[in-house]
Structures are given as structure tokens and as C-alpha cells.
mmCIF file of C-alpha atoms in Angstrom:
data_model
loop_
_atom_site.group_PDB
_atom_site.id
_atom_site.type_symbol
_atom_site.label_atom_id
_atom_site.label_comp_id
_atom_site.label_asym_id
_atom_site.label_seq_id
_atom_site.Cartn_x
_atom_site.Cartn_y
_atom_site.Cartn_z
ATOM 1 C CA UNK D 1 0.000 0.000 0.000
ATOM 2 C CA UNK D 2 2.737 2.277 -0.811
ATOM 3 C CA UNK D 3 1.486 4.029 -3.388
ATOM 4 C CA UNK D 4 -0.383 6.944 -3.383
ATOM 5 C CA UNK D 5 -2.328 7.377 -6.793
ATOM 6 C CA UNK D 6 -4.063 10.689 -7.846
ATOM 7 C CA UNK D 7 -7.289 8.734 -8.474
ATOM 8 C CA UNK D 8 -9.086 5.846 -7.832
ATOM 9 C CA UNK D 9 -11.986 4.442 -9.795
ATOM 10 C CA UNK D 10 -14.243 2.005 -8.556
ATOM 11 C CA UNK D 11 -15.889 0.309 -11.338
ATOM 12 C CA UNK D 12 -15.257 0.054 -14.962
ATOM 13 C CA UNK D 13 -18.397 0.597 -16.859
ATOM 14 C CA UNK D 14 -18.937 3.654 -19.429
ATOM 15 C CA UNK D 15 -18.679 6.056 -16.178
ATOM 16 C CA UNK D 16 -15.068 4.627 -14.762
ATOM 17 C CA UNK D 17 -13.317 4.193 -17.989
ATOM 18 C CA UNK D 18 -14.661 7.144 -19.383
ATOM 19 C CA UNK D 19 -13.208 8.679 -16.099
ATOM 20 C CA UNK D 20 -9.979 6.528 -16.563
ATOM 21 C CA UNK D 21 -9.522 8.296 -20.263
ATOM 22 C CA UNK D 22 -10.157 11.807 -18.825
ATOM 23 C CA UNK D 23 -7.880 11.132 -16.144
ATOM 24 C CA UNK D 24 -4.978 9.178 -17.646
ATOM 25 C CA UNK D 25 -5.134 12.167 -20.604
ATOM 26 C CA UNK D 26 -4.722 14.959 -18.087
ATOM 27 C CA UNK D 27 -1.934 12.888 -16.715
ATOM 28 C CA UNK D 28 -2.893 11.727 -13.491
ATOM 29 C CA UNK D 29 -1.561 8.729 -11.684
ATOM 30 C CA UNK D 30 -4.932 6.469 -11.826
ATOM 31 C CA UNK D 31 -6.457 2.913 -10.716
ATOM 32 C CA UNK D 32 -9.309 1.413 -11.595
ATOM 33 C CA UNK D 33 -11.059 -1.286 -9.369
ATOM 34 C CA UNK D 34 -13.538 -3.564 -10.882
ATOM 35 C CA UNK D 35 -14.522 -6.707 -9.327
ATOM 36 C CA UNK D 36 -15.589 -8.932 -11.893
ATOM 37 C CA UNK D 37 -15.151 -7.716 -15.892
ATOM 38 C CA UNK D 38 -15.489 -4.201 -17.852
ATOM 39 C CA UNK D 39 -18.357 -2.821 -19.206
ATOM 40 C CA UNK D 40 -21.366 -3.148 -16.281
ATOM 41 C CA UNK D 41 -24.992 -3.714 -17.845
ATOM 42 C CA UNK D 42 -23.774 -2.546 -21.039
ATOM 43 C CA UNK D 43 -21.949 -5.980 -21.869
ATOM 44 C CA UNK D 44 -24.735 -7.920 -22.069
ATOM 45 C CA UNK D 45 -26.578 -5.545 -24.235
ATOM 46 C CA UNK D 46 -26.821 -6.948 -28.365
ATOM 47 C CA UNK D 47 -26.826 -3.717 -30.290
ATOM 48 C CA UNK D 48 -26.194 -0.005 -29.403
ATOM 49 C CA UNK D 49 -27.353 2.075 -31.937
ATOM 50 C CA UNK D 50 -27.713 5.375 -29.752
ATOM 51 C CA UNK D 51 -24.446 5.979 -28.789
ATOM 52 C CA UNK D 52 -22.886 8.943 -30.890
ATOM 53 C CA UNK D 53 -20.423 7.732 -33.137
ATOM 54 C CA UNK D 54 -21.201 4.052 -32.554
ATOM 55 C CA UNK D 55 -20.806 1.539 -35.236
ATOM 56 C CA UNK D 56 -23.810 0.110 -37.558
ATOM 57 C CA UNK D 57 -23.421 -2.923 -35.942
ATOM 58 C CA UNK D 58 -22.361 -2.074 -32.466
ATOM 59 C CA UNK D 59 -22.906 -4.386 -29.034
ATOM 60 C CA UNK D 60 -22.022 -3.602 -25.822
ATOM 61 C CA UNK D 61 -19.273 -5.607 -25.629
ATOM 62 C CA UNK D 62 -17.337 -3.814 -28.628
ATOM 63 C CA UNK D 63 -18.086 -0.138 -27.559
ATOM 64 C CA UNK D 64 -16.652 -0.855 -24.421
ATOM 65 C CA UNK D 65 -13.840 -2.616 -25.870
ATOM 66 C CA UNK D 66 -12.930 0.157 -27.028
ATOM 67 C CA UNK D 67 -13.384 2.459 -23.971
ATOM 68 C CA UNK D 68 -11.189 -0.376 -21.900
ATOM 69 C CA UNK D 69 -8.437 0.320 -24.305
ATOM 70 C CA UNK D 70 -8.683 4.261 -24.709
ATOM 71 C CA UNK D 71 -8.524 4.142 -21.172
ATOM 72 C CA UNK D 72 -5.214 1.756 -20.907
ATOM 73 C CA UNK D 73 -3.598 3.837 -23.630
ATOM 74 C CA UNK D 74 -3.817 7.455 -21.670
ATOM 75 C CA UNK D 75 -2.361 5.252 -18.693
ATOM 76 C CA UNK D 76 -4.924 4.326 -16.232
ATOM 77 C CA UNK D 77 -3.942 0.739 -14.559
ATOM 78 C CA UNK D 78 -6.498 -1.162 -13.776
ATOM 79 C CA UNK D 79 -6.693 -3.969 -10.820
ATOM 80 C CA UNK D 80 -9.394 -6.697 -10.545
ATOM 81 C CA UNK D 81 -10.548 -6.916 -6.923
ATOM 82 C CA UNK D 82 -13.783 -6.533 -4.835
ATOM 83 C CA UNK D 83 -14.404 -3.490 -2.387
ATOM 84 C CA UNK D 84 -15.054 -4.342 0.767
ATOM 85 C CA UNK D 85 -14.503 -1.273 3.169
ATOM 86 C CA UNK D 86 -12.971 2.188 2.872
ATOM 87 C CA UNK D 87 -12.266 5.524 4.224
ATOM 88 C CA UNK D 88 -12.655 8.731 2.521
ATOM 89 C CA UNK D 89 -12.234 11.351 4.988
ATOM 90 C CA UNK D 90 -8.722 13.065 5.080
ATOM 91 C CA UNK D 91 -6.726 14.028 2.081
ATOM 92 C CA UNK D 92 -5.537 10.644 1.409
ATOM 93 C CA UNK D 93 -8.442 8.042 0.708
ATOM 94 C CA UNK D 94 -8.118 3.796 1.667
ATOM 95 C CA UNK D 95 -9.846 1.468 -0.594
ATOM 96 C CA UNK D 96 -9.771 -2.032 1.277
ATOM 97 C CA UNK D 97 -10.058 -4.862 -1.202
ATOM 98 C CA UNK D 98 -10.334 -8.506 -0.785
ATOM 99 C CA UNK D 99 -6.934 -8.582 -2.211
ATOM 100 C CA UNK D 100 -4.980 -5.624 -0.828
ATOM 101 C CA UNK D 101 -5.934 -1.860 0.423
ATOM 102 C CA UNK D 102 -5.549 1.198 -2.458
ATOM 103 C CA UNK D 103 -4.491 4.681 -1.673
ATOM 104 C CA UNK D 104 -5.818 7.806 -3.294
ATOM 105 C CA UNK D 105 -6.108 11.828 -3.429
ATOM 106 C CA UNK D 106 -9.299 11.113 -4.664
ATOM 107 C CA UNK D 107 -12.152 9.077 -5.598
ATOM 108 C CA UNK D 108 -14.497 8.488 -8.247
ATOM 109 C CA UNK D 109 -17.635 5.677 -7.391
ATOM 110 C CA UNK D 110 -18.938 4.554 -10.971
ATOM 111 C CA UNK D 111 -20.002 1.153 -8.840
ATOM 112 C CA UNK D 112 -23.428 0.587 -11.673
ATOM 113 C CA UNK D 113 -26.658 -1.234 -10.945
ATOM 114 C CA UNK D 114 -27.970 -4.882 -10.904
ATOM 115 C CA UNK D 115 -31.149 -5.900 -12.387
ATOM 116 C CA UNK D 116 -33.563 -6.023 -9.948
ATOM 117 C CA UNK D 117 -35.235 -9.673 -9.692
ATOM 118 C CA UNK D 118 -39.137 -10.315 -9.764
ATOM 119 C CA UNK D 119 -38.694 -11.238 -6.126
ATOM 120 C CA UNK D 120 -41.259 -14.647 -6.592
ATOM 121 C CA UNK D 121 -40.636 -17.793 -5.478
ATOM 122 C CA UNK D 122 -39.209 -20.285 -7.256
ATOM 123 C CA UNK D 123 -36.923 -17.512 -8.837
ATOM 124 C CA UNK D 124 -33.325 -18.090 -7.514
ATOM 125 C CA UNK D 125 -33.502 -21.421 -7.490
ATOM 126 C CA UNK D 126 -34.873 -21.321 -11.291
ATOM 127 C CA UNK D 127 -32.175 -18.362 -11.785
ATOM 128 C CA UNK D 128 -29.664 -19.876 -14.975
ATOM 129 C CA UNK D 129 -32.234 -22.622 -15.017
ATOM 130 C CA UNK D 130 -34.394 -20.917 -17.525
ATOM 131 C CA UNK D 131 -34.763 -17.884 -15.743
ATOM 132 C CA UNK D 132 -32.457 -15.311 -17.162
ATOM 133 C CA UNK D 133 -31.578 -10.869 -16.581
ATOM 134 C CA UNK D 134 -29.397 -11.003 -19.974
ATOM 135 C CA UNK D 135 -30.785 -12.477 -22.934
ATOM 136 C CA UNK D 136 -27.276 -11.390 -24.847
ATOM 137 C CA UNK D 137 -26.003 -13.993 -22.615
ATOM 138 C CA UNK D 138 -28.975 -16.738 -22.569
ATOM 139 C CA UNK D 139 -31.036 -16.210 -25.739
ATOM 140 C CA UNK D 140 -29.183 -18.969 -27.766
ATOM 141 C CA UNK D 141 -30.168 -21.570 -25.378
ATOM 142 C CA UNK D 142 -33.770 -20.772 -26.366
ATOM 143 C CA UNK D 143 -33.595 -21.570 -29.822
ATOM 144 C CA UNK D 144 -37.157 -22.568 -31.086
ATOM 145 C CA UNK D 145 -38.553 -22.425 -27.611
ATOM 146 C CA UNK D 146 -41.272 -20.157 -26.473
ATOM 147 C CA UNK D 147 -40.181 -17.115 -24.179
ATOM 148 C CA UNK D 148 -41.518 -14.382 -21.729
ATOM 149 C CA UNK D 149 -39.926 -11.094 -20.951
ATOM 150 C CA UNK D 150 -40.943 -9.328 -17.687
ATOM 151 C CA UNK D 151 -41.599 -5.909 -18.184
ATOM 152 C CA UNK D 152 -42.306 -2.982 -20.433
ATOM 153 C CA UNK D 153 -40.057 -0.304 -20.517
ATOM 154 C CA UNK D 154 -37.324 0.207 -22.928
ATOM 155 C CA UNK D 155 -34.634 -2.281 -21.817
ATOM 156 C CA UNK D 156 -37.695 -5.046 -21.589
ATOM 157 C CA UNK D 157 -39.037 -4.385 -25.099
ATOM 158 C CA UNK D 158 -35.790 -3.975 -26.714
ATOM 159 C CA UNK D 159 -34.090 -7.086 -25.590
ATOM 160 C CA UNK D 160 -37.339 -9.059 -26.557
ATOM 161 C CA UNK D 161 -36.855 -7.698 -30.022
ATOM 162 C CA UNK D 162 -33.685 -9.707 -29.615
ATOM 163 C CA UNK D 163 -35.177 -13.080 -28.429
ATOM 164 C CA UNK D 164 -37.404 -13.287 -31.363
ATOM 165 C CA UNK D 165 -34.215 -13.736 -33.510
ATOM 166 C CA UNK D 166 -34.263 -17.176 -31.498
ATOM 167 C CA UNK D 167 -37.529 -18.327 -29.783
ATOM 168 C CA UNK D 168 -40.231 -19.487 -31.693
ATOM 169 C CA UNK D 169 -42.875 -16.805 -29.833
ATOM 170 C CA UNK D 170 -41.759 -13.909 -27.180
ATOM 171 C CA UNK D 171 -44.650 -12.513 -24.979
ATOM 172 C CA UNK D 172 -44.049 -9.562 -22.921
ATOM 173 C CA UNK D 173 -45.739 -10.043 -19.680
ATOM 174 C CA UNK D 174 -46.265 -6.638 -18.340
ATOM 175 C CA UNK D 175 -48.007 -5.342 -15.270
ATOM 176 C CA UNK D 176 -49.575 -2.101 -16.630
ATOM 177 C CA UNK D 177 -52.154 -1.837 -20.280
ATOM 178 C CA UNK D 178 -49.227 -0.257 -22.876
ATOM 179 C CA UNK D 179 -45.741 -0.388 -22.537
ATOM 180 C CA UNK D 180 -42.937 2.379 -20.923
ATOM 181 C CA UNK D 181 -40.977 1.685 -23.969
ATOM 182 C CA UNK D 182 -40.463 4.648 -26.070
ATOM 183 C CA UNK D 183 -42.960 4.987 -29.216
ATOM 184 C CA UNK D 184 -40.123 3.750 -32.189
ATOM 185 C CA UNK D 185 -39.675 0.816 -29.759
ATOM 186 C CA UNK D 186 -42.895 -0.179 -29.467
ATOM 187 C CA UNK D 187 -43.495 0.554 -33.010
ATOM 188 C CA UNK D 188 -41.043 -2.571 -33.966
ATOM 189 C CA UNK D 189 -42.806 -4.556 -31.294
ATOM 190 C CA UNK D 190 -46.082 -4.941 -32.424
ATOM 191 C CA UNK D 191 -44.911 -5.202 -35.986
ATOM 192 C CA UNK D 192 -43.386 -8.182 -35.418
ATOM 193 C CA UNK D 193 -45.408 -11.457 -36.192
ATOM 194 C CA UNK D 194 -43.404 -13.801 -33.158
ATOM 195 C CA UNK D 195 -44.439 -10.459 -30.407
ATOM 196 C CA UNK D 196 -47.313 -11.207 -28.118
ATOM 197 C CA UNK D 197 -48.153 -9.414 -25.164
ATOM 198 C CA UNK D 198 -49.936 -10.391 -21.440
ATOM 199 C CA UNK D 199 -51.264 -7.059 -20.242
ATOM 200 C CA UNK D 200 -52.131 -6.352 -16.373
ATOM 201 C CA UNK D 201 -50.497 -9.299 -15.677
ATOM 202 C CA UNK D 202 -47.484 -10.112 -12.564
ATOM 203 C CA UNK D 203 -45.501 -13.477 -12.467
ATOM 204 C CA UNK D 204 -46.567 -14.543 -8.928
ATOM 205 C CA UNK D 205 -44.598 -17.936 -9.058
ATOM 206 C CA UNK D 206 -41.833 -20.085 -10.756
ATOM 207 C CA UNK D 207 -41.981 -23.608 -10.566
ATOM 208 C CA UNK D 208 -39.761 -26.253 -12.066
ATOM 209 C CA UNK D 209 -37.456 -29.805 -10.734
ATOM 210 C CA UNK D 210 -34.599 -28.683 -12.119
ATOM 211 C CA UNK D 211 -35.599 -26.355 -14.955
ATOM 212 C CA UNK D 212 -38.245 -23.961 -15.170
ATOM 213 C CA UNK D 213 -41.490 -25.869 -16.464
ATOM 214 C CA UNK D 214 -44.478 -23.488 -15.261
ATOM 215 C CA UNK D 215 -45.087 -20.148 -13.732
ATOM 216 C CA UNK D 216 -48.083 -18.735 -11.736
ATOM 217 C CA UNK D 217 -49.306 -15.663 -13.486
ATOM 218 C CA UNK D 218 -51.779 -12.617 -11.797
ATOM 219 C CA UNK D 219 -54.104 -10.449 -13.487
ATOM 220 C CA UNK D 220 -53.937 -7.395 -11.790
ATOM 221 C CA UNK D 221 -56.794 -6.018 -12.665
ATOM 222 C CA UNK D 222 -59.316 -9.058 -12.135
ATOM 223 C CA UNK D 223 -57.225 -11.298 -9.947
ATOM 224 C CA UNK D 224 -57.688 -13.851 -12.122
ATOM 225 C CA UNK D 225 -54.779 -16.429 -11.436
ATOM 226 C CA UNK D 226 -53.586 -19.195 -14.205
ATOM 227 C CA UNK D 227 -50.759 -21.631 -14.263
ATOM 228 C CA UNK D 228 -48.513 -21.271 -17.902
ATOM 229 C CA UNK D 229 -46.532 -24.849 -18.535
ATOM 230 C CA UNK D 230 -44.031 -25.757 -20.686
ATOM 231 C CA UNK D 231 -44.725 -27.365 -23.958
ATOM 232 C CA UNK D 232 -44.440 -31.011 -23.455
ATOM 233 C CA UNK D 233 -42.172 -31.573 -26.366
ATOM 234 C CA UNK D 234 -39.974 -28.587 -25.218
ATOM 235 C CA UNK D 235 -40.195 -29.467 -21.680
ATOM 236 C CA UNK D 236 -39.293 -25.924 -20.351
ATOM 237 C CA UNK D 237 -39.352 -22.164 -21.740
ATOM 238 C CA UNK D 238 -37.595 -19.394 -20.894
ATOM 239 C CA UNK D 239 -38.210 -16.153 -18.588
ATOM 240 C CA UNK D 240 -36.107 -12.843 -19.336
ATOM 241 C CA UNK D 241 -36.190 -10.309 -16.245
ATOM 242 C CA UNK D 242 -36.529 -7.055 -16.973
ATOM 243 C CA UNK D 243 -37.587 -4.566 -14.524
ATOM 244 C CA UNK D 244 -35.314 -2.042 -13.514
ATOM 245 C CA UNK D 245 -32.150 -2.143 -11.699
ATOM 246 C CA UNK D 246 -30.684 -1.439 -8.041
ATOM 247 C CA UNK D 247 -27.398 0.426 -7.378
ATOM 248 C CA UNK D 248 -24.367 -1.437 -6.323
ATOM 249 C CA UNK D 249 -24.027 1.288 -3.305
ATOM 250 C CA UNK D 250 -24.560 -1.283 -0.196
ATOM 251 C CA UNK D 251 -20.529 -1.118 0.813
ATOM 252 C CA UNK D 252 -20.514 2.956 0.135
ATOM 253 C CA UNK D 253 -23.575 3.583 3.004
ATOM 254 C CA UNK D 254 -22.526 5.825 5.660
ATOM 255 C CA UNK D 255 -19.894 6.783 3.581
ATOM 256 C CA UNK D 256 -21.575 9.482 1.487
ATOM 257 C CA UNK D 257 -24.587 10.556 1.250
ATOM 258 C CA UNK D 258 -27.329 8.800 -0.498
ATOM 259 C CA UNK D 259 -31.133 8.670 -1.721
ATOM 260 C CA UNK D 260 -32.699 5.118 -1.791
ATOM 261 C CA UNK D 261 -29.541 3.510 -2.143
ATOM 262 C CA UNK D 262 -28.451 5.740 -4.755
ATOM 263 C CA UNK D 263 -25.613 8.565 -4.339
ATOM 264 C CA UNK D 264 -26.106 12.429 -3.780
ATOM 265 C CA UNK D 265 -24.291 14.589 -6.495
ATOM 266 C CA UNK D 266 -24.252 18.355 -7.511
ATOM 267 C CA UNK D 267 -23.551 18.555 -11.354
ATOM 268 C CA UNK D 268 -20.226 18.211 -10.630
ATOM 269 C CA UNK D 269 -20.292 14.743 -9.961
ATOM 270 C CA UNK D 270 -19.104 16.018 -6.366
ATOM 271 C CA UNK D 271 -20.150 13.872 -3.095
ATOM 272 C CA UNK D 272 -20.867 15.176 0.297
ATOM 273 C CA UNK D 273 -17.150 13.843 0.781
ATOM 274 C CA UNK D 274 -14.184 16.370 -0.218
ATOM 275 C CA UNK D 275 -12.431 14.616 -3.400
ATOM 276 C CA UNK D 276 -15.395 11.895 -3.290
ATOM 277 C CA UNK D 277 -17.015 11.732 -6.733
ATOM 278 C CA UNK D 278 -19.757 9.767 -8.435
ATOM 279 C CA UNK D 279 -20.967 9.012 -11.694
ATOM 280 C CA UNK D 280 -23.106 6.538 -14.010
ATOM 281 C CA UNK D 281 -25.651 4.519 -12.676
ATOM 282 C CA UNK D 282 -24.786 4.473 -8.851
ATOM 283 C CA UNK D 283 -25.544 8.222 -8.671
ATOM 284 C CA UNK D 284 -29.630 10.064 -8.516
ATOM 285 C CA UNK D 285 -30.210 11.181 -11.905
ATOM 286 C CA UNK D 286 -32.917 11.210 -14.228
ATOM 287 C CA UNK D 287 -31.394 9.489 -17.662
ATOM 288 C CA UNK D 288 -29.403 6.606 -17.183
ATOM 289 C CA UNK D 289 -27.950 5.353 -20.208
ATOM 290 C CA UNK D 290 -24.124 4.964 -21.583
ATOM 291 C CA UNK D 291 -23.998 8.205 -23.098
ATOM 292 C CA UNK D 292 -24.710 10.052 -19.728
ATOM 293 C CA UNK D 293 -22.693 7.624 -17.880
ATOM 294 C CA UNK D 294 -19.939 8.650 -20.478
ATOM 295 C CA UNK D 295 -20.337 12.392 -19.758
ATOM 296 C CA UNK D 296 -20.500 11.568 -15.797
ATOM 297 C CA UNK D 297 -17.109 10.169 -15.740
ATOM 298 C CA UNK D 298 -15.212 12.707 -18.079
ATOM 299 C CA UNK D 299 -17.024 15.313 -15.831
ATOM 300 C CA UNK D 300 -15.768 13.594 -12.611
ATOM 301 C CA UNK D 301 -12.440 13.183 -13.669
ATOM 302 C CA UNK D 302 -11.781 17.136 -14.245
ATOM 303 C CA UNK D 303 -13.651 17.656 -11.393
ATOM 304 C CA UNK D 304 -10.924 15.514 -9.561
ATOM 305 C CA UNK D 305 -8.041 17.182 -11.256
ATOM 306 C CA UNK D 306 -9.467 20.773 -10.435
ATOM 307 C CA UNK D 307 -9.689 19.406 -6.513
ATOM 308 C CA UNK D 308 -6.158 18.047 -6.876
ATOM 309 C CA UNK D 309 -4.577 21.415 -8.328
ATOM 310 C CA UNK D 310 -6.259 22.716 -5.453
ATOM 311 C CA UNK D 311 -4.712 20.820 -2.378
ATOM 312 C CA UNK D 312 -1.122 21.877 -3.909
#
């Protein structure tokens, strides 16, 4: 722990290694911590078409390909490791890791969300078992097979789109009479002949010995309840999750200040904490998609340096 970096990152979505470019550029000393692999949500998402200056066939995984190496290129290091503890009062900041403790000036939290889970039972056991929060990831295994998607905003509708390139039928399963999704979205949707939709309707229960072969499903409106099974030849189908997400903030409470789990920032990116800064998903804002994320961590970064210039 001898080191004393100008910045540390926690997380390398869109937000940290759009931070990490900023940073390494203006030639500060800077690590990045992320605990499992690069790119957040946005590396299980198929196509990105509206990132500016994205390619016609961009994923998630590509775009932030590229970000991971813009970033390693200005000089940010980057260590794989999991958070555990910290302290960010005084002018030099401790990240405790699993695998060592990290020394900074300052810090940026670009931490991200997790998809939030029905919250039914049956799911976690069912979880990778035909139920599924990425169909990027899980879509192939559905090949020919019929397939729900919970919820109805744009994430939900968009990665249904996706299914359909596999299952034989999608149905969105949604708990409200017309989708969140925005209009051009929806406009695809119900053009396409292997869409159908389950208005008014919660998943109360998934059932299955092993793999998902039925789920419990509510009608909101008339409490009606009915039991959906598998096709017998098929044997199972598949459930896609997708109804919002929770900040990874649990390990940052009491630290700085937040709002329903999610960090306080001025339009700085600043925290409550002198040379504590947040961006992307973790923080209270009202858009949260890669672009913004992008613009939180360039405008955390500066806002780092200008901090830094000030201590001298």
C-alpha cells in the first residue's frame, strides 16, 4: 500500500473508464477497481445504436472494448478486486479490497446497478435454469422455444426484439395496459409477427425440478390467477427479467450521502465527501444510459483534477 495514486476508480463501466480516459489524458496517476469484468450492464446488451459515433453494428461488448483500451492507452492501470470497506475522509483516501488496500487523493464511485429480480418464489432457485436478466447472454439456449420477458419499458421491449431472432414466440408479460418503452420501440414490437403481449399481468410464481417448467401468473386487474406450462415436447421455456435495476451502493452507506440507495451529487459529480465523486448509474439522476454515464465520468475526472490542483 505504498502508493499513493491521484485517483481511484471504482468500477469500470462507461462512467469509470470514461473517467480513466479523462484522467490518464490529463496525466494523473490512476487505478481502476472492478470486481468482476469491464463494461457493467452494457456488456450484455446486443446492439447499441444510440451511442454517438457508434458503429452500424455495435454491441455492448465492442463499444466498451474500445473504452477499456482508450482508457489503458492514456495510462490508467487497472486492478481486478472486490471493495469491501474504505475511508474517505482526510486528504488521502483507503480502498480495502479482498486482495490488498488502495491509496488515493481522490475518488471516483462509478459502482453501476444490478437488475432487480421479480422477487417470486421459485426464482433463484430457477435463476440460470431458464430464468435469465441477460438475454445477450442466454437467448441462444432458447432456440425454437417459447419465451416471456418481464416488463415494459425500454430495456424489456428492446431485448425481446432480440429473443425473437431465437424463440419461436416472445410474450411480454407486463403489469400495466401499454408499454414504458419509447414509441419507435414499441413501433417494432407490435410489428413483429413472433411479439405477443400479457397485459395487467405479474408473475406470482416459478416452478420447475430442475428447470423452469411453469409459472403462476396474476391479473392485476381481475385477480384472475392461471398456471402457464411448458410445452411437453420442449419441456421448459424461458423467462427474461426485466424490470429495472438497483445500485451497487450497499458497501458505500454511511460513507456518502445517499437517496434510496443511490448517491447524492451536484452537477459536478461532487459527493458530500471532499475529493469523493460519483458518476453513471450508482448516482440520482434522471437518464441513465451509456452516453450520460460517459459524460458523468469525463465530468468527474476534471472535477478531480481541479480538486487536486487545489490541495497543492
Amino acid at each position: 500500500m505504498s502508493k499513493v495514486y491521484d485517483l481511484i476508480i471504482i468500477g469500470a463501466g462507461p462512467a469509470g473508464l470514461s473517467a480513466g480516459a479523462y484522467a490518464g489524458r490529463a496525466r494523473l496517476s490512476t487505478l481502476i477497481i472492478e470486481k468482476a469484468k469491464d463494461g457493467g450492464q452494457i456488456v450484455i446488451t446486443d446492439e447499441i445504436e444510440n451511442y454517438p459515433g457508434s458503429l452500424e453494428d455495435e454491441s455492448g461488448p465492442s463499444l466498451v472494448g474500445r473504452m477499456s483500451e482508450q482508457a489503458a492507452r492514456f495510462g490508467a492501470e487497472k486492478v481486478y478486486d472486490t471493495v469491501q470497506d474504505m475511508e474517505l475522509d482526510g486528504k488521502v483516501k483507503i480502498i480495502r479490497c479482498a486482495h490488498g488496500d488502495y491509496q488515493s487523493k481522490t475518488v471516483i464511485i462509478a459502482a453501476g446497478a444490478y437488475p432487480t429480480p421479480i422477487g417470486c418464489p421459485g426464482e433463484r432457485e430457477l435463476t440460470g435454469k431458464g430464468v435469465s436478466y441477460c438475454a445477450t447472454c442466454d437467448a441462444a439456449f432458447f432456440e425454437d422455444f417459447e419465451v416471456f420477458v418481464v416488463g415494459g419499458g425500454d430495456s424489456a421491449v428492446e431485448e425481446a426484439l432480440y429473443l425473437t431472432k431465437f424463440a419461436r414466440q416472445v410474450t411480454i408479460i407486463h403489469r400495466r395496459d401499454e408499454l414504458r418503452a419509447a414509441k419507435s420501440i414499441q413501433e417494432k414490437a407490435f410489428a413483429n409477427p413472433k411479439m405477443k403481449f400479457m397485459w395487467d399481468s405479474v408473475v406470482k410464481e416459478l416452478k420447475g425440478d430442475g428447470l423452469l417448467s411453469s409459472m403462476v401468473v396474476e391479473n392485476v386487474k381481475t385477480g384472475e390467477i392461471r398456471e402457464i406450462t411448458a410445452d411437453e415436447e420442449d419441456g421448459t421455456f424461458g423467462v427474461f427479467v426485466f424490470i429495472g435495476f438497483k445500485p451497487m451502493s450497499a458497501v458505500f452507506e454511511g460513507k456518502v450521502a445517499m437517496e434510496n440507495g443511490y448517491i447524492l451529487t451536484d452537477e459536478d459529480m461532487k459527493c458530500d465527501v471532499p475529493g469523493v465523486f460519483a458518476a453513471g448509474d450508482i448516482r440520482k439522476k434522471s437518464l441513465r444510459q451509456v452516453v450520460t454515464a460517459a459524460a458523468d465520468g469525463a465530468i468527474a475526472a476534471v472535477q478531480a483534477g481541479k480538486y487536486l490542483e487545489e490541495m497543492e
